[in-house]
Short mmCIF file of C-alpha atoms and ligand atoms in Angstrom, two decimals:
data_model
loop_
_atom_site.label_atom_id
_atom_site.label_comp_id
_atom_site.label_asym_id
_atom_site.label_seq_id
_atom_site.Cartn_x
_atom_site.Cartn_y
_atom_site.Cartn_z
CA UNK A 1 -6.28 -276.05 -95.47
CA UNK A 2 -5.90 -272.33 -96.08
CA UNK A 3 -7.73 -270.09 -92.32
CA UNK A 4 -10.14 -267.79 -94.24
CA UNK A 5 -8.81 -264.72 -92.12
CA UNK A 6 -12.04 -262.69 -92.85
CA UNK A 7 -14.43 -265.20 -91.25
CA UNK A 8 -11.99 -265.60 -88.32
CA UNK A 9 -12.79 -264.48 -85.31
CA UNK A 10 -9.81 -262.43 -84.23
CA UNK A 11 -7.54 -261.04 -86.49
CA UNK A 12 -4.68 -263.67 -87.56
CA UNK A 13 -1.15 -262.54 -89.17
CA UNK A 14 -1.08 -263.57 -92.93
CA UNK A 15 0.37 -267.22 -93.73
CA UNK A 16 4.06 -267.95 -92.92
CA UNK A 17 4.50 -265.24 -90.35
CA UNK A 18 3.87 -267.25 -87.61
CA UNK A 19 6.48 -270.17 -88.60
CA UNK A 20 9.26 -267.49 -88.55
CA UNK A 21 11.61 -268.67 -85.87
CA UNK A 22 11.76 -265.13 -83.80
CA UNK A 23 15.66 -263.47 -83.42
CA UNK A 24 17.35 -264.96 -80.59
CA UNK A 25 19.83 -262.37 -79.54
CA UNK A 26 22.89 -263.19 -77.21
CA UNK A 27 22.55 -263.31 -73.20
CA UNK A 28 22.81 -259.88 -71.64
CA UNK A 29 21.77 -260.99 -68.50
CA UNK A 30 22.22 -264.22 -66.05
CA UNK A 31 19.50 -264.56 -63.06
CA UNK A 32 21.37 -264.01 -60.27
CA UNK A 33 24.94 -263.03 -61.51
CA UNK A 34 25.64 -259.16 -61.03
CA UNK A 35 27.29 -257.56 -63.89
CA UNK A 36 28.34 -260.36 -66.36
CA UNK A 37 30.55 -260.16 -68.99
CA UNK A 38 28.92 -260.29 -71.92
CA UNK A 39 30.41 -261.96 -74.94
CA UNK A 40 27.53 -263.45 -76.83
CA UNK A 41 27.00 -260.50 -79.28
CA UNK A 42 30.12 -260.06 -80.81
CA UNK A 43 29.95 -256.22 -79.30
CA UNK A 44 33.37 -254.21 -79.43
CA UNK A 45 34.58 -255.12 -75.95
CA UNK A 46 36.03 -251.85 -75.71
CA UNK A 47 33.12 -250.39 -75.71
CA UNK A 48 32.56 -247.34 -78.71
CA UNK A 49 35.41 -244.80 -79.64
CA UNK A 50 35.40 -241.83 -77.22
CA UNK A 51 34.77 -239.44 -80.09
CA UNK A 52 31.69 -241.03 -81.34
CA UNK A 53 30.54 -240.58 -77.51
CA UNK A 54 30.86 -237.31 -77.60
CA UNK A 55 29.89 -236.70 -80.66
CA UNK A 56 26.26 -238.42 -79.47
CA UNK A 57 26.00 -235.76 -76.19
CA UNK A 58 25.90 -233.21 -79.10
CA UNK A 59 23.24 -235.05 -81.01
CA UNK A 60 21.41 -235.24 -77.70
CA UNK A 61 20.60 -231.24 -78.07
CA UNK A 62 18.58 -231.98 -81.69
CA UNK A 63 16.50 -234.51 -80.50
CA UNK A 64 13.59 -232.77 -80.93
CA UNK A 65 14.34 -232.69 -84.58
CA UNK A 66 13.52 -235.05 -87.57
CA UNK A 67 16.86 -236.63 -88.70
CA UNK A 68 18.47 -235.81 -92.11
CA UNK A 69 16.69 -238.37 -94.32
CA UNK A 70 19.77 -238.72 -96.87
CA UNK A 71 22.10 -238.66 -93.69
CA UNK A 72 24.25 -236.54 -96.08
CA UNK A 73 26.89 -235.87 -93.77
CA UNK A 74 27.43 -239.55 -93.27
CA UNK A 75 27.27 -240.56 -96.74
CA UNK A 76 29.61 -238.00 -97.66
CA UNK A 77 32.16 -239.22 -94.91
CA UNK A 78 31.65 -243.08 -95.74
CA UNK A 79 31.75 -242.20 -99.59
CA UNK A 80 35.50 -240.37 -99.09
CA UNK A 81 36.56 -242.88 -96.81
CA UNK A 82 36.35 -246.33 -99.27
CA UNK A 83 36.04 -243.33 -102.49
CA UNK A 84 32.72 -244.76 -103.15
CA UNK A 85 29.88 -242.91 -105.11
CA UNK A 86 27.45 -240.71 -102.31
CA UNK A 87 24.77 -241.79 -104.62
CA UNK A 88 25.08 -245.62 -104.50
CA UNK A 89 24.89 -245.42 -100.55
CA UNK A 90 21.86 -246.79 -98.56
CA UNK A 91 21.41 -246.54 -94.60
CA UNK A 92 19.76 -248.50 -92.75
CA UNK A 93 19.00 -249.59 -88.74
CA UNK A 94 21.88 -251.56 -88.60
CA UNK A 95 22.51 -253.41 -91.75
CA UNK A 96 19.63 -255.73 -90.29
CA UNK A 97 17.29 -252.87 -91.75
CA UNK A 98 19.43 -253.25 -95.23
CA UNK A 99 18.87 -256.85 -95.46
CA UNK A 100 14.83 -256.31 -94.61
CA UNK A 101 14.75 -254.07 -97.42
CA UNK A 102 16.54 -255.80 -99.94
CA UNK A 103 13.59 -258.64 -99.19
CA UNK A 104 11.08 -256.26 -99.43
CA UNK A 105 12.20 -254.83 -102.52
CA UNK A 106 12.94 -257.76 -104.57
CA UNK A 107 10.76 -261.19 -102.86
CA UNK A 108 7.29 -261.75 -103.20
CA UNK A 109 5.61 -265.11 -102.37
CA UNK A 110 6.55 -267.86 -103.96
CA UNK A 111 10.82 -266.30 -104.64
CA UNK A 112 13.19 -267.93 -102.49
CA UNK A 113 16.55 -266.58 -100.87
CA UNK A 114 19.69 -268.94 -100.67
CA UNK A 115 22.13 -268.90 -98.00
CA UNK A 116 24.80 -271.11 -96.49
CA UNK A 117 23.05 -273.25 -93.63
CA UNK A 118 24.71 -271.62 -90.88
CA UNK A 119 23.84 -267.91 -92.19
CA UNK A 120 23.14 -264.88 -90.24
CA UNK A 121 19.71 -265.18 -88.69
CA UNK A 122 18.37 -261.90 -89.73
CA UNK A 123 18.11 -262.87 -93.48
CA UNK A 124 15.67 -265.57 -93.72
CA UNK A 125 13.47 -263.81 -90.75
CA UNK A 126 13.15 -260.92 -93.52
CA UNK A 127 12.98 -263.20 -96.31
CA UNK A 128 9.81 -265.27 -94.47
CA UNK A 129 8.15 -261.96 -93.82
CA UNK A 130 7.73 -261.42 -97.70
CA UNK A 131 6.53 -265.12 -98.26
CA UNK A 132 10.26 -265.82 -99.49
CA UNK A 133 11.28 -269.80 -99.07
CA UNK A 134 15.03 -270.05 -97.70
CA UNK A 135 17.35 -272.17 -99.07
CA UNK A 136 20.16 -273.66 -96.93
CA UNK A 137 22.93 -274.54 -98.81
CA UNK A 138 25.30 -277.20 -96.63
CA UNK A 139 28.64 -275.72 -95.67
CA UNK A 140 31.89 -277.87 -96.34
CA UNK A 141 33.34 -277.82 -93.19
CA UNK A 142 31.63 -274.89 -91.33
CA UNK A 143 32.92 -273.11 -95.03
CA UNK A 144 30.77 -271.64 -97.25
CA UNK A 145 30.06 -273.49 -100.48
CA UNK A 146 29.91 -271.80 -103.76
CA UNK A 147 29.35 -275.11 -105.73
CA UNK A 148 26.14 -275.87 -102.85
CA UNK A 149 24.68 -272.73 -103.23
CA UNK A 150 24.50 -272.67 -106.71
CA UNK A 151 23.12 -275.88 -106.41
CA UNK A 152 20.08 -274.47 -104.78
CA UNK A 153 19.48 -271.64 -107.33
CA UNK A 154 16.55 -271.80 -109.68
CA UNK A 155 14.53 -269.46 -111.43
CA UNK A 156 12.37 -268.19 -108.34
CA UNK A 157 15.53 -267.32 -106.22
CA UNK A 158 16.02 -263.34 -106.31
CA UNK A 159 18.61 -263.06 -103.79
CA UNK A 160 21.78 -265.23 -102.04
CA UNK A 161 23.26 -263.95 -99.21
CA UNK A 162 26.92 -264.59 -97.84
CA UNK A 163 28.67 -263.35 -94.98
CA UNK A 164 32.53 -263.04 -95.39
CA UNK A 165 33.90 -263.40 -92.62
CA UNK A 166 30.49 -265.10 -91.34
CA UNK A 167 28.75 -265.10 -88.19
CA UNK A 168 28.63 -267.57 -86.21
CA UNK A 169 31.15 -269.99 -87.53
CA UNK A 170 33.84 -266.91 -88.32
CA UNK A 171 35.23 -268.53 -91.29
CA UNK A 172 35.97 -266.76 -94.58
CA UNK A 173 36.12 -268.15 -98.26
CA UNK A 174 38.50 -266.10 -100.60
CA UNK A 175 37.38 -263.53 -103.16
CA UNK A 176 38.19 -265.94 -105.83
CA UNK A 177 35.35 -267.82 -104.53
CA UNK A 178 32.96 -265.03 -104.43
CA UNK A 179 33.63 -263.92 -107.63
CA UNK A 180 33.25 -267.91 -108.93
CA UNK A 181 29.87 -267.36 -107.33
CA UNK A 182 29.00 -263.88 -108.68
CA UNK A 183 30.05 -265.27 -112.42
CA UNK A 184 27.78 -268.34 -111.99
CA UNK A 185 24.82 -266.33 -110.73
CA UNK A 186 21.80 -265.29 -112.79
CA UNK A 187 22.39 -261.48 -113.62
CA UNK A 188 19.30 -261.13 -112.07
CA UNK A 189 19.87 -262.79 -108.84
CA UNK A 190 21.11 -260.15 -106.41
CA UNK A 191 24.03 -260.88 -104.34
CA UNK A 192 24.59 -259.39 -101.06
CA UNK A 193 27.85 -259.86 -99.53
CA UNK A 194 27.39 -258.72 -95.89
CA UNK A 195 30.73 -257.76 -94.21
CA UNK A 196 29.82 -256.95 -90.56
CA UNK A 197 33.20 -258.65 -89.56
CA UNK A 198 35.10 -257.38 -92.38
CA UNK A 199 37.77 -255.22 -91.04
CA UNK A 200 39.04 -257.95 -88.48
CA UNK A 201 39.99 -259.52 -91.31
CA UNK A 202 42.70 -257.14 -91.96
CA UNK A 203 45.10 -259.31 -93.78
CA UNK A 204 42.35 -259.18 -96.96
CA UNK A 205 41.68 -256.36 -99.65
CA UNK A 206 38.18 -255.55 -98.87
CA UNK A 207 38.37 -253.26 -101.78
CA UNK A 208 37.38 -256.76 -103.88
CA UNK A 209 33.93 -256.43 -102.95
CA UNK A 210 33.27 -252.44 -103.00
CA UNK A 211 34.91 -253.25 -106.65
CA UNK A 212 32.83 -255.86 -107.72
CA UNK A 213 29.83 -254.17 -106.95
CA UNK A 214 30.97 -250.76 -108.53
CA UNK A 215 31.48 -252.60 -111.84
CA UNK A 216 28.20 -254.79 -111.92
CA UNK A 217 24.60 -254.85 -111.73
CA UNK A 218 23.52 -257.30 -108.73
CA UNK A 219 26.22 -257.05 -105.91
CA UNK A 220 25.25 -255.12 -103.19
CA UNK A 221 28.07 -254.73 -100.20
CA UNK A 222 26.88 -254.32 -96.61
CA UNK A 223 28.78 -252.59 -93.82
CA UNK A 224 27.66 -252.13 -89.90
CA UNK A 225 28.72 -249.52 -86.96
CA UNK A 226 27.74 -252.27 -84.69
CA UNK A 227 31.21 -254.24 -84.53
CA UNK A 228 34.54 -252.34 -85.57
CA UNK A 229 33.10 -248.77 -84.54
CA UNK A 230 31.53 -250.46 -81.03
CA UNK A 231 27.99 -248.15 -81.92
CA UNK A 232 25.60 -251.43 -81.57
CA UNK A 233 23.01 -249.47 -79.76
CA UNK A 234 22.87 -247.21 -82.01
CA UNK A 235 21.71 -249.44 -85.16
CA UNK A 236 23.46 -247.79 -88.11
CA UNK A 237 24.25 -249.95 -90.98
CA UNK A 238 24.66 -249.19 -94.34
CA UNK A 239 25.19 -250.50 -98.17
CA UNK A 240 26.71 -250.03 -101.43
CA UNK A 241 24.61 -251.07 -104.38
CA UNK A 242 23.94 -250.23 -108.13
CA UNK A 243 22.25 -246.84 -108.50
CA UNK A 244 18.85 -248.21 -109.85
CA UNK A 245 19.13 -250.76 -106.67
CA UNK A 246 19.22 -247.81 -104.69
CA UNK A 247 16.43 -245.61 -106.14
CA UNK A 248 14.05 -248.69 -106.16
CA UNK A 249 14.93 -249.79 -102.09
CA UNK A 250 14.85 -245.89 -101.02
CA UNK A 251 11.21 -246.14 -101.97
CA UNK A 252 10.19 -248.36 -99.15
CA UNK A 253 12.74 -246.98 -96.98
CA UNK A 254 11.32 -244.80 -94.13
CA UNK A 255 12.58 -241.37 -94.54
CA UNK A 256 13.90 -241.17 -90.71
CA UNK A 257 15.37 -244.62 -89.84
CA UNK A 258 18.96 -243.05 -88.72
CA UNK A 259 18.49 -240.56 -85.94
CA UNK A 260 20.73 -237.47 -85.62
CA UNK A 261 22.44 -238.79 -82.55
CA UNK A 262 23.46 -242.25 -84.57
CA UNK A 263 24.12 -240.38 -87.57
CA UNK A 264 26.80 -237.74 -85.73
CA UNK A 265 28.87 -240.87 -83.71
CA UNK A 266 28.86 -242.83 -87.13
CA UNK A 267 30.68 -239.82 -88.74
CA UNK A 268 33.33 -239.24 -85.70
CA UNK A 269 33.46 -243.17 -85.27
CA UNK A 270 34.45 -243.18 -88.71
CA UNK A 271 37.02 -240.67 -88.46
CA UNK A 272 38.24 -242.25 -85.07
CA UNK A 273 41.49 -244.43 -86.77
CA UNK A 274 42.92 -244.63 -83.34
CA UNK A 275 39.92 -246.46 -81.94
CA UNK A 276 39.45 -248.55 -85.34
CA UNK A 277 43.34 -249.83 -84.52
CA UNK A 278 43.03 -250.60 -81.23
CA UNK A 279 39.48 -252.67 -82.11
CA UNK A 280 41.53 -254.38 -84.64
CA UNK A 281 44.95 -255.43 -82.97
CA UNK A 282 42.67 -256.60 -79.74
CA UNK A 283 41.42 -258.88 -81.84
CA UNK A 284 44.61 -259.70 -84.03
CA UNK A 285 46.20 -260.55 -80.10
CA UNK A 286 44.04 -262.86 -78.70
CA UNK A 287 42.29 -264.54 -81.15
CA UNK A 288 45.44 -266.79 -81.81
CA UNK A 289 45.57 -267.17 -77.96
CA UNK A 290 42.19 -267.98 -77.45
CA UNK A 291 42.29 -270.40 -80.44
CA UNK A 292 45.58 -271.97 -79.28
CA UNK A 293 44.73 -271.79 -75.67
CA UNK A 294 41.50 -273.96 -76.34
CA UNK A 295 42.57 -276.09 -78.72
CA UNK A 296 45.05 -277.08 -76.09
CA UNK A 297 42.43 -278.14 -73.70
CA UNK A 298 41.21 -280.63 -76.25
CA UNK A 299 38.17 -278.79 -77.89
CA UNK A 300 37.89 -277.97 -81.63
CA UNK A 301 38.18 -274.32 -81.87
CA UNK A 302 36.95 -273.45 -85.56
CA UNK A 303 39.62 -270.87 -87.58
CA UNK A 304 38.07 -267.44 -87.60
CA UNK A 305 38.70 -263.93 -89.19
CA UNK A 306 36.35 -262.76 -86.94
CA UNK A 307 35.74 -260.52 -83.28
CA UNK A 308 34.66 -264.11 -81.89
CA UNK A 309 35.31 -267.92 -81.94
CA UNK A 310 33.57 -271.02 -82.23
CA UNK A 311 34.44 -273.91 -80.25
CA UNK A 312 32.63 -277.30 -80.57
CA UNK A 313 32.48 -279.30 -77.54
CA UNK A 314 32.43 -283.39 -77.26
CA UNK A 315 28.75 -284.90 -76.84
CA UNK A 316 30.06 -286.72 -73.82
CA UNK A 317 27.45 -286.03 -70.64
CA UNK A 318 29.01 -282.88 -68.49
CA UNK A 319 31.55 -281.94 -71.76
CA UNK A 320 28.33 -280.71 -73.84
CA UNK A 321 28.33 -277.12 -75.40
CA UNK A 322 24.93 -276.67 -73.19
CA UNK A 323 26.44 -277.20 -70.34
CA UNK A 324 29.46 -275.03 -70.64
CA UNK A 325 27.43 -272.41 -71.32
CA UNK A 326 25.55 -272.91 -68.49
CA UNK A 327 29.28 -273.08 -66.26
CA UNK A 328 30.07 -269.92 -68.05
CA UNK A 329 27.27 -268.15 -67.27
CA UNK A 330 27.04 -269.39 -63.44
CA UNK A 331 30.25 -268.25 -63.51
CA UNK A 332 29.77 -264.44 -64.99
CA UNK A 333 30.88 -265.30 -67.95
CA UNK A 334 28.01 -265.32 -70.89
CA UNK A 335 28.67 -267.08 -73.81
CA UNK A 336 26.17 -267.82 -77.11
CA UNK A 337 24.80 -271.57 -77.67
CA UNK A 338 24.20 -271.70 -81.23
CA UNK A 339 22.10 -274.90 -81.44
CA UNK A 340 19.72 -272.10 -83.45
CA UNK A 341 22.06 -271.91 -86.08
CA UNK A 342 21.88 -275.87 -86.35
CA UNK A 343 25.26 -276.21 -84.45
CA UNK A 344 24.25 -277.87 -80.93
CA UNK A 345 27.58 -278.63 -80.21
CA UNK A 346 29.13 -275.41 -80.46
CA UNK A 347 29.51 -272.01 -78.02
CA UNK A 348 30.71 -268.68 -79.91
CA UNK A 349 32.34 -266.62 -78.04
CA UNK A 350 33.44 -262.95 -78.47
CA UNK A 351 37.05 -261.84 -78.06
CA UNK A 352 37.18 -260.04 -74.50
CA UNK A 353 40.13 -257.96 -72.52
CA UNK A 354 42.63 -259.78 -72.06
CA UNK A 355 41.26 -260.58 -68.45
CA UNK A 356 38.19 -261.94 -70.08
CA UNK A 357 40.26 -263.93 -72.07
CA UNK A 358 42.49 -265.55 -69.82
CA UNK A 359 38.87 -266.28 -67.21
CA UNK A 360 37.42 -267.79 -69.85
CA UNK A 361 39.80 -270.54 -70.73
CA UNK A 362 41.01 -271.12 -67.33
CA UNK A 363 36.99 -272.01 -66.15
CA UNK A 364 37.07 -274.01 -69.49
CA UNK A 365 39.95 -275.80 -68.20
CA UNK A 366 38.41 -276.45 -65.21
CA UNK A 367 34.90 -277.27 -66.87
CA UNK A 368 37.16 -279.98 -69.20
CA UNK A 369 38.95 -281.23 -66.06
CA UNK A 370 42.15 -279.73 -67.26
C1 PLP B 1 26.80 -261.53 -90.21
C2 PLP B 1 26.11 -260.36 -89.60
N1 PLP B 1 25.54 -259.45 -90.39
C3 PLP B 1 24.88 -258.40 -89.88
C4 PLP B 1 24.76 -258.23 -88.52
C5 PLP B 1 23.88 -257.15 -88.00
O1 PLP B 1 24.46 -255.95 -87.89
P1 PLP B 1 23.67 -254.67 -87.48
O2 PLP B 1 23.94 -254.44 -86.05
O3 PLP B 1 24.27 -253.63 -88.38
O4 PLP B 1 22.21 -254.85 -87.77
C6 PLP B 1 25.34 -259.12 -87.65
C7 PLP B 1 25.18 -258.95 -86.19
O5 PLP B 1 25.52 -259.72 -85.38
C8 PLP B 1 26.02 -260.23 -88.20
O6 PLP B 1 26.56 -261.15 -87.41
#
């Protein structure tokens, strides 16, 4: 039975936007435990490239100032960088802000967004908000499934999202696989392949996707300076999409949604190789271990191209994924339960220094009796 909002007597949000399961971000914080170590938001755990720091203290003096709407400077960088057309760039609050956009722009009630059932929260929250359904497609394996998505496509869906590698599982599907999806979509179904963990998946050509979407009409690319360029706080995200995508999303786009601070660290993050390396190889290093080292103590440690891992735990009472979170956190140690993502027996957990690393699996060992 449909509330008739004008009789009511308070004002109540319009239908739908109350069912939307709010954001759960990662732990910063453990009641009790002074200065944890957070890895449940797949952060750069060495923090953001000195340049881009300083680069921010500059910004700092132009805060009084309205930001460049076109970010110009940073378009022009990112556009030399991956030889990409200026014009064809979009910036957003983080890619987050992309993603909300590309909703806006192309769902109205009634359209529907498909996405692998463990995708990236942030999707669906922006699809509900425009009276978009979400389709979960099942995963094969913790993979994503071309053949299950397509499955779920029908003439109201305007958009399928896929994360490669994704968050939280960290798995990847090759670019023949995208491509088998692209060729199978609708041409007007837009596909948004979101690479926040892209670059720590160094042994792939991420050229493949910038290519794709140069060459076609529905393929937007997403890029973040949350993970590789360690600039989280500073929510700077951005996208490469067909011109006419562009002029149609920079109409809803609020003029000043980078400020000049985020805009000058994204353009001396960008040129910061050195830091980009180091972000990389950390990663490269101790994700084996990690996955090794775990697996060793019996738990299922789920292959990822990503700054993180997943581990599933057994069901057994005092084994659970709840409660080693709970032993990690008591312990300083914070850790993300992803039972939100529909995987109650897992625990992501971002790639720390190498002292993180070797904590965490020797209080896992202890947690597992080891
Ligand atoms: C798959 C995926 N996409 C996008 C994002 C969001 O990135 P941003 O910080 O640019 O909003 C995240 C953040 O965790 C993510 O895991």
């Amino acid at each position: 039975m449909p509330v008739d909002r004008f009789a009511a007597e308070r004002p109540v949000p319009k239908p739908g936007i109350l069912e939307i399961e709010p954001y759960k971000p990662g732990k910063a914080k453990a009641d009790g435990i002074e200065n944890p170590i957070k890895l449940s938001a797949n952060e750069n755990i060495l923090g953001a490239s000195p340049k881009a720091v300083e680069a921010f203290a500059e910004g700092a003096a132009k805060m009084a100032l309205y930001p460049d709407p076109r970010a110009s400077i940073l378009r022009g960088a990112i556009a030399e960088k991956y030889g990409l057309e200026p014009d064809r760039l979009l910036f957003g609050c983080g890619s987050d802000e992309v993603f909300q956009l590309l909703n806006q722009t192309f769902l109205e009630p009634g359209d529907n967004i498909v996405q692998p059932a463990h995708g990236f929260a942030a999707w669906a929250i922006g699809a509900r908000a425009c009276g978009g359904e979400v389709r979960n497609a099942p995963e094969k394996d913790l993979h994503v499934d071309v053949d299950a998505i397509l499955e779920l496509v029908d003439e109201r869906t305007r958009l399928v999202f896929v994360a490669n590698p994704a968050n939280p599982t960290g798995t990847w599907i090759p670019f023949s696989e995208i491509r088998r999806l692209h060729e199978a979509l609708p041409p007007s179904v837009v596909l948004v392949l979101d690479g926040a963990y892209a670059e720590f998946q160094s042994d792939r050509d991420h050229a493949d996707d910038f290519e794709l979407a140069r060459h076609e009409h529905n393929v937007v690319v997403t890029r973040t300076f949350s993970k590789i360029h360690g600039l989280a706080s500073l929510r700077v995200g951005w996208a490469y999409l067909p011109a006419e995508m562009t002029a149609a999303v920079d109409r809803i786009r609020l003029p000043f949604n980078v400020n000049i601070p985020a805009q000058l660290a994204a353009v001396a993050a960008l040129g910061d190789d050195d830091f980009q390396r180091r972000s990389v190889e950390l990663v490269e290093i101790w994700r084996p271990w990690l996955t090794q080292q775990l697996s060793g103590l019996g738990l299922d440690v789920v292959p990822s191209a990503a700054n993180f891992v997943l581990v599933k735990f057994p069901s057994t009472p005092g084994k659970t994924a709840v409660e080693a979170e709970a032993f990690l956190t008591s312990r300083g140690y914070l850790v993300r339960g992803v039972a939100n993502y529909g995987l109650p027996d897992h625990v992501r957990i971002t790639i720390g220094l190498e002292e993180h690393n070797r904590a965490v699996v020797d209080l896992l060992a202890e947690f597992m009796g080891r």
